[in-house]
mmCIF file of C-alpha atoms in Angstrom:
data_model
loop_
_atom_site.group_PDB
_atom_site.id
_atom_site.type_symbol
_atom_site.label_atom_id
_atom_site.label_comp_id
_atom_site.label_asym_id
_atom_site.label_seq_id
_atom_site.Cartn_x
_atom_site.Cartn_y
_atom_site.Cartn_z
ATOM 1 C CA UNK A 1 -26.137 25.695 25.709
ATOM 2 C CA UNK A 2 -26.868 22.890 23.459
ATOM 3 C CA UNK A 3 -24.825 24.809 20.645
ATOM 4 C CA UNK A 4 -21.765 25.242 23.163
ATOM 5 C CA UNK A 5 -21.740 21.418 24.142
ATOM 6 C CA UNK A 6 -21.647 20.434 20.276
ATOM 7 C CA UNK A 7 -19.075 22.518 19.891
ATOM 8 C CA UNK A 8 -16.459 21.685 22.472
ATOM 9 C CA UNK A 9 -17.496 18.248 21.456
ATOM 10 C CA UNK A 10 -16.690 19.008 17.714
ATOM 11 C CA UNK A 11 -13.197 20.526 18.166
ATOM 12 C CA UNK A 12 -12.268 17.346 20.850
ATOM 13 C CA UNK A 13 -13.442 14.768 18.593
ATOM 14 C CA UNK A 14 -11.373 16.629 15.241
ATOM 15 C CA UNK A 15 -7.950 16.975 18.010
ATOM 16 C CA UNK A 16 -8.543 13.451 19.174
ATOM 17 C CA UNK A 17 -8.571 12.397 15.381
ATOM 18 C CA UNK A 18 -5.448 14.806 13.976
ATOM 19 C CA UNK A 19 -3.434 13.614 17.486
ATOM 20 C CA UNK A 20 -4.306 9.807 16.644
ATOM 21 C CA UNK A 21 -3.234 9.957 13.295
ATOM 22 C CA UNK A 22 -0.035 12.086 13.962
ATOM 23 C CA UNK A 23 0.571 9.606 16.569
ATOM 24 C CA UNK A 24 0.251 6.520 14.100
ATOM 25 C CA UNK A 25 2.295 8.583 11.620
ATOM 26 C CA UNK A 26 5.291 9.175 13.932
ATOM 27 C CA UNK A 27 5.485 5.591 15.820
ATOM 28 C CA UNK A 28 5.198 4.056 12.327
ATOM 29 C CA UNK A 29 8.116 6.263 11.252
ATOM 30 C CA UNK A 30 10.605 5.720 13.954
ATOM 31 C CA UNK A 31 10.732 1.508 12.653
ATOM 32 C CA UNK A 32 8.144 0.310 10.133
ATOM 33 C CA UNK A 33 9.368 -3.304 10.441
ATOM 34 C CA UNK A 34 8.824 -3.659 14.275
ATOM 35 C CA UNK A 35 5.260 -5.689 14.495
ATOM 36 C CA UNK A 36 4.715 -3.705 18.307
ATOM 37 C CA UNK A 37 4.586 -0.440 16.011
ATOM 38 C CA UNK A 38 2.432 -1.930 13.788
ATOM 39 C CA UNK A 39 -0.251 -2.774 16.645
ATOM 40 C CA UNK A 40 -0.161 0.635 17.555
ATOM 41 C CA UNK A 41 -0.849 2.166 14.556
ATOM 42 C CA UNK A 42 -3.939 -0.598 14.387
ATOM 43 C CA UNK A 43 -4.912 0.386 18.074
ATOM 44 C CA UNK A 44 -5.290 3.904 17.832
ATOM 45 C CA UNK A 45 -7.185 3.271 14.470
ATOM 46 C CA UNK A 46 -9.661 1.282 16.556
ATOM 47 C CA UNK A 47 -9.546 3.882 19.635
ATOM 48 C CA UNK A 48 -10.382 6.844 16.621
ATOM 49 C CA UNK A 49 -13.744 5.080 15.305
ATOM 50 C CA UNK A 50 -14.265 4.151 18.626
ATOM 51 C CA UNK A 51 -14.465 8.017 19.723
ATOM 52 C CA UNK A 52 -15.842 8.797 16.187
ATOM 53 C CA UNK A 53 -19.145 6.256 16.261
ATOM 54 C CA UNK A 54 -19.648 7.226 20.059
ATOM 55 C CA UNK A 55 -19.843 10.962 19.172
ATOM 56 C CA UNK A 56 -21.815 10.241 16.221
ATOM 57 C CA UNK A 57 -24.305 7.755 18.526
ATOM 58 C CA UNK A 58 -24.844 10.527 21.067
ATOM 59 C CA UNK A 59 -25.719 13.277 18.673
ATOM 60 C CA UNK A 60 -27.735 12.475 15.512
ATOM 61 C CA UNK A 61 -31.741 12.798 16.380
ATOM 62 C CA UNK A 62 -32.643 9.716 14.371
ATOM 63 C CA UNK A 63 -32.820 6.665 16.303
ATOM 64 C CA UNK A 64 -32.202 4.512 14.496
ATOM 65 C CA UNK A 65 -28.947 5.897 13.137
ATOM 66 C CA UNK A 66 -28.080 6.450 16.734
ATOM 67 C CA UNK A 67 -28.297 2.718 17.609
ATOM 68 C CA UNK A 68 -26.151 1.795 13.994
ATOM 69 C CA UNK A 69 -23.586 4.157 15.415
ATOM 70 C CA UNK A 70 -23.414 3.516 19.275
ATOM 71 C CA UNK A 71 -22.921 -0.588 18.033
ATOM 72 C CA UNK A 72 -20.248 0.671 15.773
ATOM 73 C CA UNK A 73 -19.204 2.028 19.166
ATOM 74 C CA UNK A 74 -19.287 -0.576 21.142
ATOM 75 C CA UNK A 75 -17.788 -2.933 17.942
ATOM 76 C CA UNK A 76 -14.816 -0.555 18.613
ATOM 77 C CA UNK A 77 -14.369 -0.598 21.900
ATOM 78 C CA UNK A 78 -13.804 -4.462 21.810
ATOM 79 C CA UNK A 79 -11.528 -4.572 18.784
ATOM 80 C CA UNK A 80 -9.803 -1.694 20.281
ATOM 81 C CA UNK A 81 -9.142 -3.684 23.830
ATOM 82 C CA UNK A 82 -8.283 -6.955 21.540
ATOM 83 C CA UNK A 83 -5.992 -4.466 19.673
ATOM 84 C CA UNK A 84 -4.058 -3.253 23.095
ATOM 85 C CA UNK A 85 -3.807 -6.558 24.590
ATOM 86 C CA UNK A 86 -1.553 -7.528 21.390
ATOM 87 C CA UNK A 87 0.241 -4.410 21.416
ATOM 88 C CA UNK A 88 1.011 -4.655 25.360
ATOM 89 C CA UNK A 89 1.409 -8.443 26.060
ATOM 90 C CA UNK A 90 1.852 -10.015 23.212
ATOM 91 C CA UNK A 91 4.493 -7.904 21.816
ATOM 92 C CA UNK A 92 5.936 -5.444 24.091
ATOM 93 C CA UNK A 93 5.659 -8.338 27.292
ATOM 94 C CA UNK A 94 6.860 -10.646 24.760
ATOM 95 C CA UNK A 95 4.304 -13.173 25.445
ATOM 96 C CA UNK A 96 4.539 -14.304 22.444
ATOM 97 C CA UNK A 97 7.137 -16.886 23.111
ATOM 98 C CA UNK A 98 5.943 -18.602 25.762
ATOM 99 C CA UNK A 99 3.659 -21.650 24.382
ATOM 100 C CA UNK A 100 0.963 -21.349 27.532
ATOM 101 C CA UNK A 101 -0.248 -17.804 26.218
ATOM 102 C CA UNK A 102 -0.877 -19.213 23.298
ATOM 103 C CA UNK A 103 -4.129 -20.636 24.743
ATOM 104 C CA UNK A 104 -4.507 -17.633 26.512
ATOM 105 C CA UNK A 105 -4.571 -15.939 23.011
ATOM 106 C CA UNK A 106 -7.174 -17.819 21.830
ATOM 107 C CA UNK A 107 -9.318 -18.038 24.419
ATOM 108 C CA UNK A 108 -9.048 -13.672 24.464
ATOM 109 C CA UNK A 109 -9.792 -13.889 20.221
ATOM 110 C CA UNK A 110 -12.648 -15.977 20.673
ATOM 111 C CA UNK A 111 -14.456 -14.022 23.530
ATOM 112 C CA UNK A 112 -13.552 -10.648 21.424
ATOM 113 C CA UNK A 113 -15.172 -11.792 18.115
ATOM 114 C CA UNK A 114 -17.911 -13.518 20.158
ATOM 115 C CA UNK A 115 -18.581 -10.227 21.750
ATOM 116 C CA UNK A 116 -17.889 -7.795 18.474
ATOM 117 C CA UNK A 117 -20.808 -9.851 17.139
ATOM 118 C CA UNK A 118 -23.300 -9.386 19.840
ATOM 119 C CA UNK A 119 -22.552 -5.824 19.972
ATOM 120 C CA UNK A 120 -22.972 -5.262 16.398
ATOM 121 C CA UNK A 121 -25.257 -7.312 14.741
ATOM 122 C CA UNK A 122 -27.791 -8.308 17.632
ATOM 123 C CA UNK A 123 -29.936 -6.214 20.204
ATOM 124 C CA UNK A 124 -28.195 -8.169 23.387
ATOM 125 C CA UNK A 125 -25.950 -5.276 24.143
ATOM 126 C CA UNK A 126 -27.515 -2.580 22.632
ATOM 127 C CA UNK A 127 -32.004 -2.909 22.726
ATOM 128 C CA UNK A 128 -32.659 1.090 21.706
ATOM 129 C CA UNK A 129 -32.178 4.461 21.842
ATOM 130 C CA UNK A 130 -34.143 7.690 23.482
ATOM 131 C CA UNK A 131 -33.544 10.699 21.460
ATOM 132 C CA UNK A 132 -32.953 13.547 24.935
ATOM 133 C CA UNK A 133 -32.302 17.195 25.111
ATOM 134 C CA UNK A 134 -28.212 16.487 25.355
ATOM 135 C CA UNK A 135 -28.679 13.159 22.971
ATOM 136 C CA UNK A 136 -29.227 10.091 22.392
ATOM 137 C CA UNK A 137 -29.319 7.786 25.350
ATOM 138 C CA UNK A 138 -28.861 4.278 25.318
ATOM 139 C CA UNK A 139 -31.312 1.761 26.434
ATOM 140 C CA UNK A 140 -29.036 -1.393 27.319
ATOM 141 C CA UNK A 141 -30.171 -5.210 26.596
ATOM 142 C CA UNK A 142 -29.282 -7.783 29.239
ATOM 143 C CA UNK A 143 -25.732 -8.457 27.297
ATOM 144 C CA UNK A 144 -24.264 -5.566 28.362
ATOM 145 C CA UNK A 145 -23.254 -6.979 31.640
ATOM 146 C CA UNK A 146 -21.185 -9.634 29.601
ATOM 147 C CA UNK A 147 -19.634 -6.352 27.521
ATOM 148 C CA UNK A 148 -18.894 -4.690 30.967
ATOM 149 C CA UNK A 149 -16.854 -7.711 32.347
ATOM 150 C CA UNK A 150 -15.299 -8.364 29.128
ATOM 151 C CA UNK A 151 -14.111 -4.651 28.796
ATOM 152 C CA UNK A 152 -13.070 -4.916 32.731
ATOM 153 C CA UNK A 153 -11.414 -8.405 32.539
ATOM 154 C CA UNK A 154 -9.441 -7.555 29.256
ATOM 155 C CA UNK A 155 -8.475 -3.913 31.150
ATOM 156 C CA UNK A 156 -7.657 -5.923 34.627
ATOM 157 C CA UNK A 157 -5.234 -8.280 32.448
ATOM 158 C CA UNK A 158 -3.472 -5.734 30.867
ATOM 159 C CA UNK A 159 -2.576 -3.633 33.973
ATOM 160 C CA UNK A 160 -1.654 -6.918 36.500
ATOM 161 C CA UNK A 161 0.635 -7.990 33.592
ATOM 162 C CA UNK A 162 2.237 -5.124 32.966
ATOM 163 C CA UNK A 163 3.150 -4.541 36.509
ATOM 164 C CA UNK A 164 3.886 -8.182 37.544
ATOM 165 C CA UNK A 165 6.287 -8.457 34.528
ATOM 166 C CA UNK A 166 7.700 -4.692 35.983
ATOM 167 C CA UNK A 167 9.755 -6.103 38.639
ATOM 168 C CA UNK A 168 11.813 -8.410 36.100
ATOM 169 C CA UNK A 169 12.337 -5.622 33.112
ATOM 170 C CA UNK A 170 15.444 -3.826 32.430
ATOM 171 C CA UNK A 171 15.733 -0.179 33.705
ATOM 172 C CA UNK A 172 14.829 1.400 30.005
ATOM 173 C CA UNK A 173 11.610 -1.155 29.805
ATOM 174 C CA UNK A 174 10.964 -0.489 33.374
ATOM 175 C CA UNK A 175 10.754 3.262 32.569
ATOM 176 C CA UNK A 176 8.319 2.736 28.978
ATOM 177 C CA UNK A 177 6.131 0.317 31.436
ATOM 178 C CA UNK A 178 5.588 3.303 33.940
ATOM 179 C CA UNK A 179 4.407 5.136 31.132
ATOM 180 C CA UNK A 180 2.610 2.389 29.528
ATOM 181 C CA UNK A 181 0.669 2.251 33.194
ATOM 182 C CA UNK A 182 -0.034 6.038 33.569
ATOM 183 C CA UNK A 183 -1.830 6.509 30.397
ATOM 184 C CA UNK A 184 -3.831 2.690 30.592
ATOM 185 C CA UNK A 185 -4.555 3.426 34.291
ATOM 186 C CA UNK A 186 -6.300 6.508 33.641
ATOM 187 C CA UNK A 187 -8.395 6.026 30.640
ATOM 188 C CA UNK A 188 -9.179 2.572 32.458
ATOM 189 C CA UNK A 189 -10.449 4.559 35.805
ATOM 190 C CA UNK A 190 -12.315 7.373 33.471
ATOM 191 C CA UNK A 191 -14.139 4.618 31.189
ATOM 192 C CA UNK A 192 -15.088 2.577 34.602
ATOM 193 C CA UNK A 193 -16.547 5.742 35.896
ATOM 194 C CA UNK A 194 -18.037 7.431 33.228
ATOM 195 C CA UNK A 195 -18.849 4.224 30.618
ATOM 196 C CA UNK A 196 -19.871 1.564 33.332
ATOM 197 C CA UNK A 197 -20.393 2.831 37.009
ATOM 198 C CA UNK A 198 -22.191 6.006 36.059
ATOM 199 C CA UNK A 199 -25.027 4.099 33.393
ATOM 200 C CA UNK A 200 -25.234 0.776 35.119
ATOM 201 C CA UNK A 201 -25.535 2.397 39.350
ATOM 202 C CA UNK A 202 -27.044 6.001 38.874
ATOM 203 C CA UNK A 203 -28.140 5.770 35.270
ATOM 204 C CA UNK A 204 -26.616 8.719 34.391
ATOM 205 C CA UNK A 205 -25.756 8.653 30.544
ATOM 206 C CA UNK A 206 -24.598 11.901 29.187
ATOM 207 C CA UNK A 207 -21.007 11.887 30.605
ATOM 208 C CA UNK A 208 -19.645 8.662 28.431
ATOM 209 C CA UNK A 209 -17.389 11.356 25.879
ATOM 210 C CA UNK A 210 -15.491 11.427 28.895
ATOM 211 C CA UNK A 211 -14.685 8.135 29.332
ATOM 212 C CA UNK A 212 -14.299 7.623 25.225
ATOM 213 C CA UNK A 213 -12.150 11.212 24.667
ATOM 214 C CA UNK A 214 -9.544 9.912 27.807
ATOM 215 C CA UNK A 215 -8.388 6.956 25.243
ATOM 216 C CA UNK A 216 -6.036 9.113 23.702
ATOM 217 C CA UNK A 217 -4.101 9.648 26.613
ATOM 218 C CA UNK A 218 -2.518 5.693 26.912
ATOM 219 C CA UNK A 219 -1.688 7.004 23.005
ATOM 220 C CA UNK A 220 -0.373 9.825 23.947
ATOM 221 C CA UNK A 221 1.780 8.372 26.753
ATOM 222 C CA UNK A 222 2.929 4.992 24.705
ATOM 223 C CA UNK A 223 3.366 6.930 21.524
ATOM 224 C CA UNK A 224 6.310 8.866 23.588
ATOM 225 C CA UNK A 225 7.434 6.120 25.205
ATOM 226 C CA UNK A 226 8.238 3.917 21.874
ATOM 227 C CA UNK A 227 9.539 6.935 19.824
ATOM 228 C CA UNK A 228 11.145 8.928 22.561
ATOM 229 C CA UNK A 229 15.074 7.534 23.662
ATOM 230 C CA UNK A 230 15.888 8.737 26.952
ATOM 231 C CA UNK A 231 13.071 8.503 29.281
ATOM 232 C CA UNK A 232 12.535 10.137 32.382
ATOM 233 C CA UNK A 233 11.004 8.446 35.635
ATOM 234 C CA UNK A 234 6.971 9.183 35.717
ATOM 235 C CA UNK A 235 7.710 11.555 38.767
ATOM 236 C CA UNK A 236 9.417 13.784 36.431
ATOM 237 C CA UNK A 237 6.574 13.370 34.172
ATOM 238 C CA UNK A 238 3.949 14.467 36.877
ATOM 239 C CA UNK A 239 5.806 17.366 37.813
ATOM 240 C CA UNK A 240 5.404 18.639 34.246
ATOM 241 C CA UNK A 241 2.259 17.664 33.970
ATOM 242 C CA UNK A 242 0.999 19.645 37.012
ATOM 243 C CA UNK A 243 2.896 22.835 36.248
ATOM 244 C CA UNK A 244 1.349 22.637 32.903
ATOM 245 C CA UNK A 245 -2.019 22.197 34.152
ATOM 246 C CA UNK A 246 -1.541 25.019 36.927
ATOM 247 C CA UNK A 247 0.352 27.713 34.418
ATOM 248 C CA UNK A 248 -2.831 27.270 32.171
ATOM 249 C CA UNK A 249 -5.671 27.817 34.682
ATOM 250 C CA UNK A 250 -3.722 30.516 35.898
ATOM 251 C CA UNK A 251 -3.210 31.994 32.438
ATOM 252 C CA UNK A 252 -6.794 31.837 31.619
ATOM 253 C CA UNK A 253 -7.783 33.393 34.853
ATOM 254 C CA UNK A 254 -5.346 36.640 33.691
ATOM 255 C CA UNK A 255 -7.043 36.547 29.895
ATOM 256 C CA UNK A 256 -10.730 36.551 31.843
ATOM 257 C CA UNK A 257 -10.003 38.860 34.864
ATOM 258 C CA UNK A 258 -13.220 41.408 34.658
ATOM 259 C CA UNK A 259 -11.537 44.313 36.565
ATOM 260 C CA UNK A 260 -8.202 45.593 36.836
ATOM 261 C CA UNK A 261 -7.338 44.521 40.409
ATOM 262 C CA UNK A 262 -8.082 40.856 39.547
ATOM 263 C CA UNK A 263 -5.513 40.911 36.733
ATOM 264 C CA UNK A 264 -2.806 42.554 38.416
ATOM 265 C CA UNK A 265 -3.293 39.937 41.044
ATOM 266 C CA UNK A 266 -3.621 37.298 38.416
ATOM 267 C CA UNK A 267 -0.521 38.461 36.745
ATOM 268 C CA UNK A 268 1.531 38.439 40.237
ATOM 269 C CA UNK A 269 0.448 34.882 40.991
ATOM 270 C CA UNK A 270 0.918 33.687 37.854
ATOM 271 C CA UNK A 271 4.983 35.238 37.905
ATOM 272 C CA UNK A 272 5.474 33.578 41.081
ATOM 273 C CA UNK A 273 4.164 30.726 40.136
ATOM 274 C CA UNK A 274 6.223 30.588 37.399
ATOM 275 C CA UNK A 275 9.665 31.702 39.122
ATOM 276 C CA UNK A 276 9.051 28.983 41.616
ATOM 277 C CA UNK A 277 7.933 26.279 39.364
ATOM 278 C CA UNK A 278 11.241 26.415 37.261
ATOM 279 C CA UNK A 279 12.858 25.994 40.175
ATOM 280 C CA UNK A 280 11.522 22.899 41.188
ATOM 281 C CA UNK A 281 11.099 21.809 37.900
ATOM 282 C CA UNK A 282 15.039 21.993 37.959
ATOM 283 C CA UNK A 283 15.140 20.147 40.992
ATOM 284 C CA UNK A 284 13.017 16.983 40.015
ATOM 285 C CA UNK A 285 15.261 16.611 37.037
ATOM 286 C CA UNK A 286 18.930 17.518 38.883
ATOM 287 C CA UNK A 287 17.491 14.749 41.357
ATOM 288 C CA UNK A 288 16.470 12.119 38.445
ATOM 289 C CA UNK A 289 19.570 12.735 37.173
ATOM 290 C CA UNK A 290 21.528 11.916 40.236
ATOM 291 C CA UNK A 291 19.380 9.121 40.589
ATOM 292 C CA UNK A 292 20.596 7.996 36.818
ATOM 293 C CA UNK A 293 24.309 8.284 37.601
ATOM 294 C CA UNK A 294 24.306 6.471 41.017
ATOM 295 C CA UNK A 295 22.096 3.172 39.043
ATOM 296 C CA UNK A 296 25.059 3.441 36.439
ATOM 297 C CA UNK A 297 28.038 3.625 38.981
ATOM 298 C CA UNK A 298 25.965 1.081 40.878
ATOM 299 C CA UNK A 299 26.339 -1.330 37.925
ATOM 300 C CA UNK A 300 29.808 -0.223 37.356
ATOM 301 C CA UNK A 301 30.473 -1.147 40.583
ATOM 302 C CA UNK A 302 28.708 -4.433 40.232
ATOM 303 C CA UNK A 303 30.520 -5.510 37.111
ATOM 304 C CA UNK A 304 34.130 -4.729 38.575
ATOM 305 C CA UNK A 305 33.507 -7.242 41.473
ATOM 306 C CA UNK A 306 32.450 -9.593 38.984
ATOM 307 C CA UNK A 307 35.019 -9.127 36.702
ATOM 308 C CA UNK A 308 37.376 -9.534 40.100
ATOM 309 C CA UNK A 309 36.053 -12.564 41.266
ATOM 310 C CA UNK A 310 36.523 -13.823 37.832
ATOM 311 C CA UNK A 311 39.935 -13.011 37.565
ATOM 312 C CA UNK A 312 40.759 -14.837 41.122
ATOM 313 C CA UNK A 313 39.465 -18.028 40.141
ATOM 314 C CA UNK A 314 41.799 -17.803 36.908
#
């Protein structure tokens, strides 16, 4: 079972690292002179050793190695959330022009180094390791509270920004935000659960992959956001999502049927499920579309008047 584990653990970890770097490679592509392309490319180098040094922590048998790697880990994690708060708010927010954030900046670089060096080079965050039949389990010093609320904090900041700028962004940003959000707000919910809740209430260590593996999806969602031009709402977006998801469990539950009966039956449900999800798939984008043409006559509509009122007071 062991064997099986490592495995599926093995072929995530080598997608999570070809998907990263493809990622990097076609972000920095689209515009190499755009710094907000740059900080991606830096942030999903910090999110890949951050998955890398937690999948190495959790499955050598020498302890020792296992604590070098987790604090590699955890040295990660923090350069990885100083790496995203550039990338969101300083350059895609545009905070960088406002003189107040510049404190703001500081005060994040400070705590971030301060906290890269506790996790790395002292025993505050990280005491030891117990070597267990799934792997190695941390044993946490009595910094990792200040790691937790850093990591939380830095998260929290990120997501309130993004959606109190929202409201004041131009349709086109407002659509890259919602996708900025989807990806951040899930990783952010599976590292909270699996990385934080699930250690610190019920001491339950084995399930932290989780929480590391979901950082590619914020990558996955942003990367396709900054390269891609025409953006759909996120409701489109779910909708695929969901028929993906649904056409592959069904798929796999025709490959595995054990007797004929169940794949005839599998087969049936998986053709109507498929005949009625292009349908609707059709209808989420006829509707988003509408939705696009009555924002654009909406404008046109809007620029007419002004362009009226203009002309009366000439």
């Amino acid at each position: 079972m062991r064997r099986i584990v490592f495995l599926i653990n093995e072929i995530s970890l080598l997608s999570i690292i070809f998907l990263g770097i493809f990622l990097s490679f076609v972000v920095w592509s689209a515009d190499r002179k755009k710094k907000i392309n740059r900080w991606f490319v830096i942030m999903t180098l910090f999110v890949i050793l951050w998955v890398v040094f937690g999948f190495l922590g959790t499955w050598v048998k020498n302890s020792l190695l296992s604590i070098f790697f987790y604090r590699l880990n955890f040295g990660a994690v923090t350069l990885s959330l100083l790496s995203a708060f550039y990338f969101y708010i300083i350059y895609f927010l545009n905070y960088k022009e406002k003189k107040e954030y510049k404190i703001v900046e500081k005060i994040i670089l400070f705590l971030s180094f301060f906290i890269f060096f506790l996790s790395v080079f002292t025993d505050a965050v990280i005491k030891n390791t117990i070597v267990k039949p799934w792997g190695s389990e941390i044993i946490f010093g009595r910094a990792n509270i200040l790691f937790n609320l850093y990591a939380i904090s830095i998260g929290s900041f990120i997501v309130i920004l993004l959606i109190k700028k929202y409201f004041h962004l131009s349709q086109k940003e407002k659509l890259k935000t919602q996708y900025f959000l989807f990806g951040t707000l899930l990783a952010f919910l599976f590292n909270v659960v699996f990385n934080i809740i699930f250690p610190m209430v019920f001491k339950i260590n084995q399930y932290q992959y989780l929480g590391d593996y979901s950082m590619i999806l914020p990558l996955i969602f942003t990367a396709y956001a900054i390269v891609k031009r025409k953006l759909f709402g996120i409701k489109v977006l779910l909708t695929d999502i969901l028929v993906g998801v649904m056409g592959l469990i069904l798929l796999v539950q025709f490959i595995f049927a054990k007797t004929t009966e169940w794949r005839i039956s599998s087969f049936i449900n998986l053709f109507l499920f498929l005949f009625f999800a292009y349908f609707v798939i059709q209808s989420v984008y006829k509707e988003e579309k509408l939705k696009e043409e009555a924002i654009a006559l909406a404008k046109r509509e809007r620029e007419l008047r002004i362009g009226e009122q203009r002309l009366r007071h000439a």
